[in-house]
CSV table of C-alpha atoms (C1' of nucleotides) in Angstrom, one decimal:
chain,number,residue,atom,x,y,z
A,833,MET,CA,126.7,189.4,65.8
A,834,GLU,CA,124.7,191.7,63.1
A,835,LEU,CA,126.2,194.8,62.2
A,836,ASP,CA,123.9,197.7,61.3
A,837,LYS,CA,124.2,200.7,59.5
A,838,THR,CA,126.2,202.5,62.4
A,839,ASP,CA,128.5,199.7,63.1
A,840,ARG,CA,129.5,199.8,59.3
A,841,LYS,CA,130.0,203.8,59.4
A,842,LEU,CA,132.1,203.2,62.2
A,843,LEU,CA,134.3,200.4,60.7
A,844,ARG,CA,134.5,202.6,57.4
A,845,LEU,CA,136.0,205.4,59.5
A,846,ILE,CA,138.4,203.4,61.7
A,847,GLN,CA,139.4,201.4,58.9
A,848,SER,CA,140.9,204.5,57.1
A,849,ASP,CA,142.2,206.4,60.3
A,850,ALA,CA,142.6,204.2,63.7
A,851,SER,CA,143.7,207.6,65.7
A,852,THR,CA,139.8,209.6,65.1
A,853,SER,CA,138.8,210.2,68.5
A,854,VAL,CA,135.8,208.4,70.2
A,855,ALA,CA,134.3,211.9,70.4
A,856,ASP,CA,134.9,212.6,66.7
A,857,LEU,CA,133.5,209.2,65.5
A,858,ALA,CA,130.5,209.6,68.1
A,859,GLU,CA,129.6,213.0,66.1
A,860,GLN,CA,129.9,211.3,62.8
A,861,CYS,CA,127.9,208.3,63.5
A,862,ALA,CA,125.4,210.4,65.1
A,863,LEU,CA,126.0,208.4,68.7
A,864,SER,CA,126.8,209.8,72.0
A,865,LYS,CA,130.4,209.3,73.1
A,866,SER,CA,129.6,206.2,75.5
A,867,ALA,CA,127.4,204.6,73.0
A,868,CYS,CA,130.1,204.9,70.6
A,869,TRP,CA,133.0,203.6,72.5
A,870,ARG,CA,130.8,200.5,73.6
A,871,ARG,CA,130.2,199.6,70.1
A,872,ILE,CA,134.1,199.7,69.5
A,873,GLN,CA,134.2,197.5,72.0
A,874,LYS,CA,131.8,195.2,71.1
A,875,LEU,CA,133.4,195.0,67.5
A,876,GLU,CA,136.9,194.5,69.1
A,877,ALA,CA,135.5,191.5,71.4
A,878,GLU,CA,133.8,189.9,68.3
A,879,GLY,CA,136.9,190.1,66.2
A,880,VAL,CA,135.6,192.1,63.8
A,881,ILE,CA,138.1,194.9,64.7
A,882,ARG,CA,141.6,192.9,64.5
A,883,GLN,CA,144.6,195.2,65.2
A,884,ARG,CA,145.6,199.1,64.9
A,885,VAL,CA,148.7,199.2,62.6
A,886,THR,CA,151.0,202.1,61.5
A,887,LEU,CA,151.8,202.2,58.0
A,888,LEU,CA,154.9,203.3,57.0
A,889,ASP,CA,156.4,204.6,53.6
A,890,PRO,CA,158.8,201.9,52.4
A,891,ALA,CA,160.9,204.4,50.0
A,892,LYS,CA,161.7,206.3,53.5
A,893,LEU,CA,163.2,203.1,54.8
A,894,ASN,CA,165.1,202.4,51.8
A,895,LEU,CA,162.9,199.5,50.7
A,896,GLY,CA,161.8,201.0,47.5
A,897,LEU,CA,161.3,197.8,45.4
A,898,THR,CA,158.6,195.8,45.6
A,899,VAL,CA,158.5,192.4,44.1
A,900,TRP,CA,155.8,189.6,43.6
A,901,ILE,CA,157.2,186.1,43.3
A,902,SER,CA,155.2,183.4,41.9
A,903,ILE,CA,156.1,180.0,43.3
A,904,ARG,CA,155.7,176.5,42.1
A,905,THR,CA,156.7,173.4,43.6
A,906,ASN,CA,156.8,169.7,43.0
A,907,GLN,CA,157.1,169.1,46.4
A,908,HIS,CA,153.4,168.8,47.9
A,909,ASN,CA,154.3,167.0,51.6
A,910,ALA,CA,153.8,168.2,54.8
A,911,ASP,CA,157.7,168.3,55.4
A,912,TRP,CA,158.1,170.6,53.0
A,913,ALA,CA,155.4,173.0,53.4
A,914,LYS,CA,156.5,173.2,57.0
A,915,LYS,CA,160.3,173.9,55.8
A,916,PHE,CA,158.8,176.3,53.5
A,917,ASN,CA,156.8,178.0,56.2
A,918,GLN,CA,159.5,178.3,58.3
A,919,VAL,CA,161.6,179.9,56.0
A,920,VAL,CA,159.2,182.5,54.7
A,921,GLN,CA,158.2,183.5,58.5
A,922,ASN,CA,162.0,184.5,59.2
A,923,VAL,CA,163.0,186.1,56.0
A,924,PRO,CA,162.5,189.8,57.0
A,925,GLY,CA,161.2,191.7,53.7
A,926,VAL,CA,158.7,189.0,52.9
A,927,LEU,CA,155.7,190.6,53.7
A,928,GLU,CA,152.9,188.5,52.6
A,929,VAL,CA,152.7,184.7,51.6
A,930,TYR,CA,149.5,183.0,49.9
A,931,ARG,CA,149.0,179.4,49.0
A,932,LEU,CA,146.8,179.7,45.7
A,933,GLY,CA,144.8,177.5,43.9
A,934,GLY,CA,145.2,176.9,39.9
A,935,GLN,CA,148.8,177.2,38.0
A,936,ILE,CA,150.9,178.7,40.8
A,937,ASP,CA,151.1,177.4,44.3
A,938,TYR,CA,152.2,180.4,46.1
A,939,LEU,CA,152.3,184.1,45.5
A,940,MET,CA,154.6,186.2,47.8
A,941,LYS,CA,155.4,190.1,48.3
A,942,ALA,CA,158.4,191.4,49.1
A,943,VAL,CA,160.1,194.5,49.6
A,944,VAL,CA,164.0,194.9,49.1
A,945,ALA,CA,166.4,198.3,48.8
A,946,ASP,CA,167.3,197.2,45.1
A,947,MET,CA,168.2,194.5,42.7
A,948,HIS,CA,171.1,193.2,44.6
A,949,ASP,CA,169.0,193.3,48.0
A,950,TYR,CA,166.5,191.1,45.9
A,951,ASP,CA,169.2,188.4,44.8
A,952,SER,CA,169.9,187.8,48.4
A,953,LEU,CA,166.4,187.6,49.2
A,954,TYR,CA,166.3,184.7,46.5
A,955,GLN,CA,169.1,182.9,47.6
A,956,GLN,CA,167.5,182.5,50.8
A,957,LEU,CA,164.2,181.6,49.5
A,958,ILE,CA,165.7,178.7,46.9
A,959,ALA,CA,167.0,177.0,50.0
A,960,ALA,CA,163.7,175.8,50.9
A,961,ASP,CA,164.0,173.9,47.5
A,962,LEU,CA,161.7,175.5,45.1
A,963,PHE,CA,160.8,174.2,41.4
A,964,ASP,CA,160.1,177.3,39.6
A,965,VAL,CA,160.4,180.7,40.7
A,966,THR,CA,159.2,183.8,38.7
A,967,ALA,CA,159.9,187.4,40.1
A,968,SER,CA,157.7,190.6,38.9
A,969,PHE,CA,158.7,193.9,39.8
A,970,VAL,CA,156.1,196.3,40.7
A,971,MET,CA,156.6,199.7,38.4
A,972,GLU,CA,153.8,201.2,39.9
A,973,GLU,CA,151.3,201.4,42.9
A,974,ILE,CA,147.9,202.0,41.2
A,975,LYS,CA,145.9,201.2,44.0
A,976,PHE,CA,146.6,200.2,47.7
A,977,THR,CA,144.2,200.1,50.5
A,978,SER,CA,143.7,198.1,53.6
A,979,ALA,CA,140.1,199.1,53.7
A,980,LEU,CA,137.5,196.5,53.0
A,981,PRO,CA,134.1,197.4,51.6
A,982,VAL,CA,131.9,197.5,54.5
B,8,MET,CA,166.3,212.7,58.1
B,9,GLU,CA,168.8,209.9,59.4
B,10,LEU,CA,167.0,207.4,61.5
B,11,ASP,CA,168.6,206.0,64.7
B,12,LYS,CA,168.6,202.9,66.5
B,13,THR,CA,165.9,204.4,68.9
B,14,ASP,CA,163.9,205.9,65.7
B,15,ARG,CA,164.2,202.2,64.6
B,16,LYS,CA,162.6,200.4,67.7
B,17,LEU,CA,159.9,202.8,68.1
B,18,LEU,CA,158.9,202.5,64.2
B,19,ARG,CA,158.9,198.6,65.0
B,20,LEU,CA,156.9,198.8,68.0
B,21,ILE,CA,154.1,201.1,66.4
B,22,GLN,CA,153.7,199.4,63.2
B,23,SER,CA,152.6,196.2,65.0
B,24,ASP,CA,150.3,198.5,67.5
B,25,ALA,CA,149.2,201.8,66.5
B,26,SER,CA,147.5,202.2,70.0
B,27,THR,CA,150.2,201.9,72.2
B,28,SER,CA,150.5,205.1,74.5
B,29,VAL,CA,153.0,207.2,74.4
B,30,ALA,CA,154.1,206.7,77.7
B,31,ASP,CA,154.6,202.7,76.9
B,32,LEU,CA,156.5,203.4,74.1
B,33,ALA,CA,158.8,205.9,75.8
B,34,GLU,CA,159.6,203.4,78.5
B,35,GLN,CA,160.4,200.6,75.7
B,36,CYS,CA,162.5,203.0,73.7
B,37,ALA,CA,164.3,204.2,77.2
B,38,LEU,CA,163.3,207.8,76.5
B,39,SER,CA,161.1,210.5,78.6
B,40,LYS,CA,157.7,211.1,77.2
B,41,SER,CA,158.1,214.3,75.8
B,42,ALA,CA,161.5,213.0,73.7
B,43,CYS,CA,159.5,210.1,72.6
B,44,TRP,CA,156.2,212.1,71.5
B,45,ARG,CA,158.7,214.6,69.4
B,46,ARG,CA,160.4,211.6,67.6
B,47,ILE,CA,156.9,210.4,66.7
B,48,GLN,CA,155.9,214.3,65.4
B,49,LYS,CA,159.0,214.3,63.7
B,50,LEU,CA,158.6,211.0,61.9
B,51,GLU,CA,155.2,212.1,60.9
B,52,ALA,CA,156.2,215.1,59.6
B,53,GLU,CA,159.1,213.6,57.4
B,54,GLY,CA,156.5,211.0,56.2
B,55,VAL,CA,158.3,207.9,57.3
B,56,ILE,CA,155.0,207.4,58.9
B,57,ARG,CA,152.1,207.7,56.5
B,58,GLN,CA,148.8,206.5,58.5
B,59,ARG,CA,147.4,204.5,61.4
B,60,VAL,CA,144.7,202.3,60.2
B,61,THR,CA,142.5,199.4,61.7
B,62,LEU,CA,142.6,196.1,60.1
B,63,LEU,CA,139.3,194.5,60.2
B,64,ASP,CA,138.8,190.5,59.8
B,65,PRO,CA,137.5,189.9,56.2
B,66,ALA,CA,135.6,186.7,57.0
B,67,LYS,CA,133.5,188.8,59.8
B,68,LEU,CA,132.5,190.7,57.1
B,69,ASN,CA,131.3,188.0,54.7
B,70,LEU,CA,134.4,188.5,52.2
B,71,GLY,CA,135.9,185.1,52.8
B,72,LEU,CA,137.3,184.7,49.3
B,73,THR,CA,140.5,186.6,48.2
B,74,VAL,CA,141.4,186.4,44.7
B,75,TRP,CA,144.6,187.4,42.9
B,76,ILE,CA,144.1,188.5,39.7
B,77,SER,CA,146.5,188.8,36.4
B,78,ILE,CA,145.8,191.0,33.8
B,79,ARG,CA,147.6,191.3,30.5
B,80,THR,CA,146.4,193.7,27.9
B,81,ASN,CA,147.2,195.1,24.1
B,82,GLN,CA,146.4,198.5,24.9
B,83,HIS,CA,149.2,200.2,25.8
B,84,ASN,CA,148.2,204.0,25.8
B,85,ALA,CA,147.4,206.7,28.0
B,86,ASP,CA,143.8,206.6,27.5
B,87,TRP,CA,143.5,203.1,27.9
B,88,ALA,CA,145.5,203.3,31.2
B,89,LYS,CA,143.4,206.2,32.6
B,90,LYS,CA,140.1,204.2,31.9
B,91,PHE,CA,141.4,201.2,33.6
B,92,ASN,CA,142.5,203.2,36.6
B,93,GLN,CA,138.9,204.6,36.9
B,94,VAL,CA,137.8,201.4,37.1
B,95,VAL,CA,139.8,199.8,39.8
B,96,GLN,CA,139.4,202.9,41.9
B,97,ASN,CA,135.5,202.5,42.0
B,98,VAL,CA,135.0,198.8,42.2
B,99,PRO,CA,134.9,198.1,45.9
B,100,GLY,CA,136.4,194.5,46.7
B,101,VAL,CA,139.5,195.7,44.6
B,102,LEU,CA,142.2,196.4,47.3
B,103,GLU,CA,145.4,196.4,45.6
B,104,VAL,CA,146.6,197.1,41.6
B,105,TYR,CA,150.2,197.0,40.8
B,106,ARG,CA,151.8,197.5,37.4
B,107,LEU,CA,154.2,195.1,36.9
B,108,GLY,CA,157.6,194.7,34.9
B,109,GLY,CA,157.4,191.3,32.9
B,110,GLN,CA,155.1,188.8,31.5
B,111,ILE,CA,152.0,190.0,33.9
B,112,ASP,CA,151.2,193.8,32.9
B,113,TYR,CA,149.0,194.3,36.3
B,114,LEU,CA,148.5,192.2,39.5
B,115,MET,CA,145.3,193.0,41.5
B,116,LYS,CA,144.0,191.9,44.6
B,117,ALA,CA,140.4,191.8,45.5
B,118,VAL,CA,138.2,190.5,48.5
B,119,VAL,CA,134.7,188.9,47.7
B,120,ALA,CA,131.9,186.9,49.4
B,121,ASP,CA,131.6,183.9,47.2
B,122,MET,CA,132.5,182.9,43.4
B,123,HIS,CA,129.2,184.4,42.5
B,124,ASP,CA,130.5,187.5,44.0
B,125,TYR,CA,133.4,187.1,42.2
B,126,ASP,CA,132.0,186.7,38.9
B,127,SER,CA,129.9,190.1,39.3
B,128,LEU,CA,133.3,191.7,39.9
B,129,TYR,CA,134.9,190.3,36.9
B,130,GLN,CA,132.1,191.5,34.9
B,131,GLN,CA,132.9,195.2,36.0
B,132,LEU,CA,136.8,194.6,35.3
B,133,ILE,CA,136.3,193.3,31.7
B,134,ALA,CA,134.2,196.6,30.9
B,135,ALA,CA,137.7,198.2,30.9
B,136,ASP,CA,138.7,196.3,28.1
B,137,LEU,CA,141.3,193.7,29.4
B,138,PHE,CA,143.2,191.3,27.1
B,139,ASP,CA,143.7,188.4,29.6
B,140,VAL,CA,142.5,187.7,32.9
B,141,THR,CA,143.7,184.9,35.2
B,142,ALA,CA,142.3,184.7,38.7
B,143,SER,CA,143.8,182.7,41.5
B,144,PHE,CA,141.9,181.9,44.4
B,145,VAL,CA,143.6,182.4,47.9
B,146,MET,CA,143.8,178.9,49.7
B,147,GLU,CA,145.6,179.5,52.5
B,148,GLU,CA,147.1,183.0,54.2
B,149,ILE,CA,150.9,181.7,55.1
B,150,LYS,CA,151.7,185.2,56.2
B,151,PHE,CA,150.3,188.4,56.2
B,152,THR,CA,152.1,191.6,57.7
B,153,SER,CA,152.1,195.5,57.1
B,154,ALA,CA,155.3,195.5,59.1
B,155,LEU,CA,158.4,196.6,57.1
B,156,PRO,CA,161.8,195.4,58.3
B,157,VAL,CA,163.1,198.4,59.9
C,630,DC,C1',96.3,200.1,76.8
C,631,DT,C1',98.9,200.1,81.1
C,632,DA,C1',102.4,198.2,84.1
C,633,DT,C1',106.7,196.2,84.3
C,634,DA,C1',110.9,194.6,82.8
C,635,DT,C1',115.1,194.7,80.0
C,636,DA,C1',118.0,197.1,77.1
C,637,DA,C1',120.3,200.6,75.5
C,638,DA,C1',121.1,205.5,75.4
C,639,DA,C1',123.0,210.2,77.2
C,640,DG,C1',125.4,213.0,80.0
C,641,DA,C1',128.1,213.7,84.4
C,642,DA,C1',132.3,212.3,87.1
C,643,DT,C1',136.7,209.9,86.8
C,644,DA,C1',140.8,208.5,85.1
C,645,DA,C1',144.5,207.8,81.6
C,646,DT,C1',146.7,209.9,78.0
C,647,DA,C1',148.4,213.5,75.0
C,648,DT,C1',150.7,217.9,74.6
C,649,DT,C1',152.9,221.9,75.9
C,650,DC,C1',155.8,224.6,78.4
C,651,DC,C1',160.2,225.7,80.8
C,652,DA,C1',164.2,225.4,83.5
C,653,DC,C1',167.9,223.1,82.4
C,654,DT,C1',172.0,219.8,80.2
C,655,DT,C1',174.6,218.7,76.5
C,656,DA,C1',176.5,219.4,72.0
C,657,DT,C1',178.6,222.7,68.2
C,658,DT,C1',180.9,226.4,66.6
C,659,DG,C1',183.9,230.5,66.2
D,957,DC,C1',186.2,229.3,77.0
D,958,DA,C1',182.2,231.8,75.6
D,959,DA,C1',178.2,232.0,72.8
D,960,DT,C1',174.0,229.7,70.7
D,961,DA,C1',171.8,226.1,69.2
D,962,DA,C1',169.7,221.9,69.7
D,963,DG,C1',167.7,218.7,72.6
D,964,DT,C1',166.3,216.9,77.5
D,965,DG,C1',163.2,215.4,81.5
D,966,DG,C1',159.4,216.6,84.4
D,967,DA,C1',155.9,219.3,85.9
D,968,DA,C1',151.5,221.6,84.2
D,969,DT,C1',147.9,221.7,81.1
D,970,DA,C1',144.3,220.0,77.9
D,971,DT,C1',142.6,216.2,75.4
D,972,DT,C1',140.5,212.0,75.3
D,973,DA,C1',138.9,207.3,77.1
D,974,DT,C1',136.5,205.0,80.3
D,975,DT,C1',133.1,204.4,83.9
D,976,DC,C1',129.4,205.1,86.2
D,977,DT,C1',124.5,206.8,87.0
D,978,DT,C1',120.3,208.4,85.5
D,979,DT,C1',117.2,208.3,81.9
D,980,DT,C1',114.8,206.9,77.8
D,981,DA,C1',113.3,204.0,74.8
D,982,DT,C1',111.3,198.9,73.8
D,983,DA,C1',109.2,195.1,74.3
D,984,DT,C1',105.7,191.9,76.4
D,985,DA,C1',102.6,190.0,79.9
D,986,DG,C1',98.5,190.6,81.9
DNA sequence: CTATATAAAAGAATAATATTCCACTTATTG
DNA sequence: CAATAAGTGGAATATTATTCTTTTATATAG
């Protein structure tokens, strides 16, 4: 499962555009169509390639406000964690949740239409019994990519 | 540019799998192939659909450590902002950067192999003259989706 | 060094899918 | 109601993915 230079090039290309044809990829990677195709299959089978997704414009869907929510809790037990998990998985608008090391216990990304919409999301969250919640609203998206450096 | 129920269903489907065939999508949305295809084209033209990307597994690419970096600055001027922008755009491993309202000025997501790798990223960043930098390492990814609620 | 085995490659053949085209239906407007 | 526009489904065509076969390269034993 070692990735050579060609695998990496292939990954770089498909990361930024999942709809490029195998023929195009093959040409750019100096491979035949079939060799290129086999490499892609292999990368999928190995799990290097996880998923092909379509990215939408949040603003066009009336989700113009992105908010980062820092959470601290005083409930460090399995039951609470389970409940918290349940809540965040089921609240639409919550896109990402991370458990962190350090001061902040959890970091969460959510998209909402406006402040009023945020408030209703906030109300849903505190049902999970949080200790300290701090919201920071996104003023500007300076960089946003899903492309890992390969 | 109003989205009806069928558009929304279509968007939900392609958000989680960009490789579904038009025929499959058409069936699931109770449309003919050509009607379905035309809707997709329209959504692309309108900019609702932004991009189709391939998501890779960071761990398989030796990028097993995700870090969230909070930044405060005392340089609130255009020159500094421009320089900061330049730096973050060009450092690979930095995937996302947001300018926030509130205590924290900027929030940044980066992927690295390990602590040593993080240190070298940190060194590159402070070249941009930052006031206060706090790193929080991701212990667990509890939720991670690019699918907006439509 | 050659013979042979193994793996990988290219290119042709086929299957699947996307895209276009056209005849027809359904809504809209004066 | 007629006229027009907009949209639809299904067949025709073009493009692309996938499989298959033949060839080429690579490694290894003798």
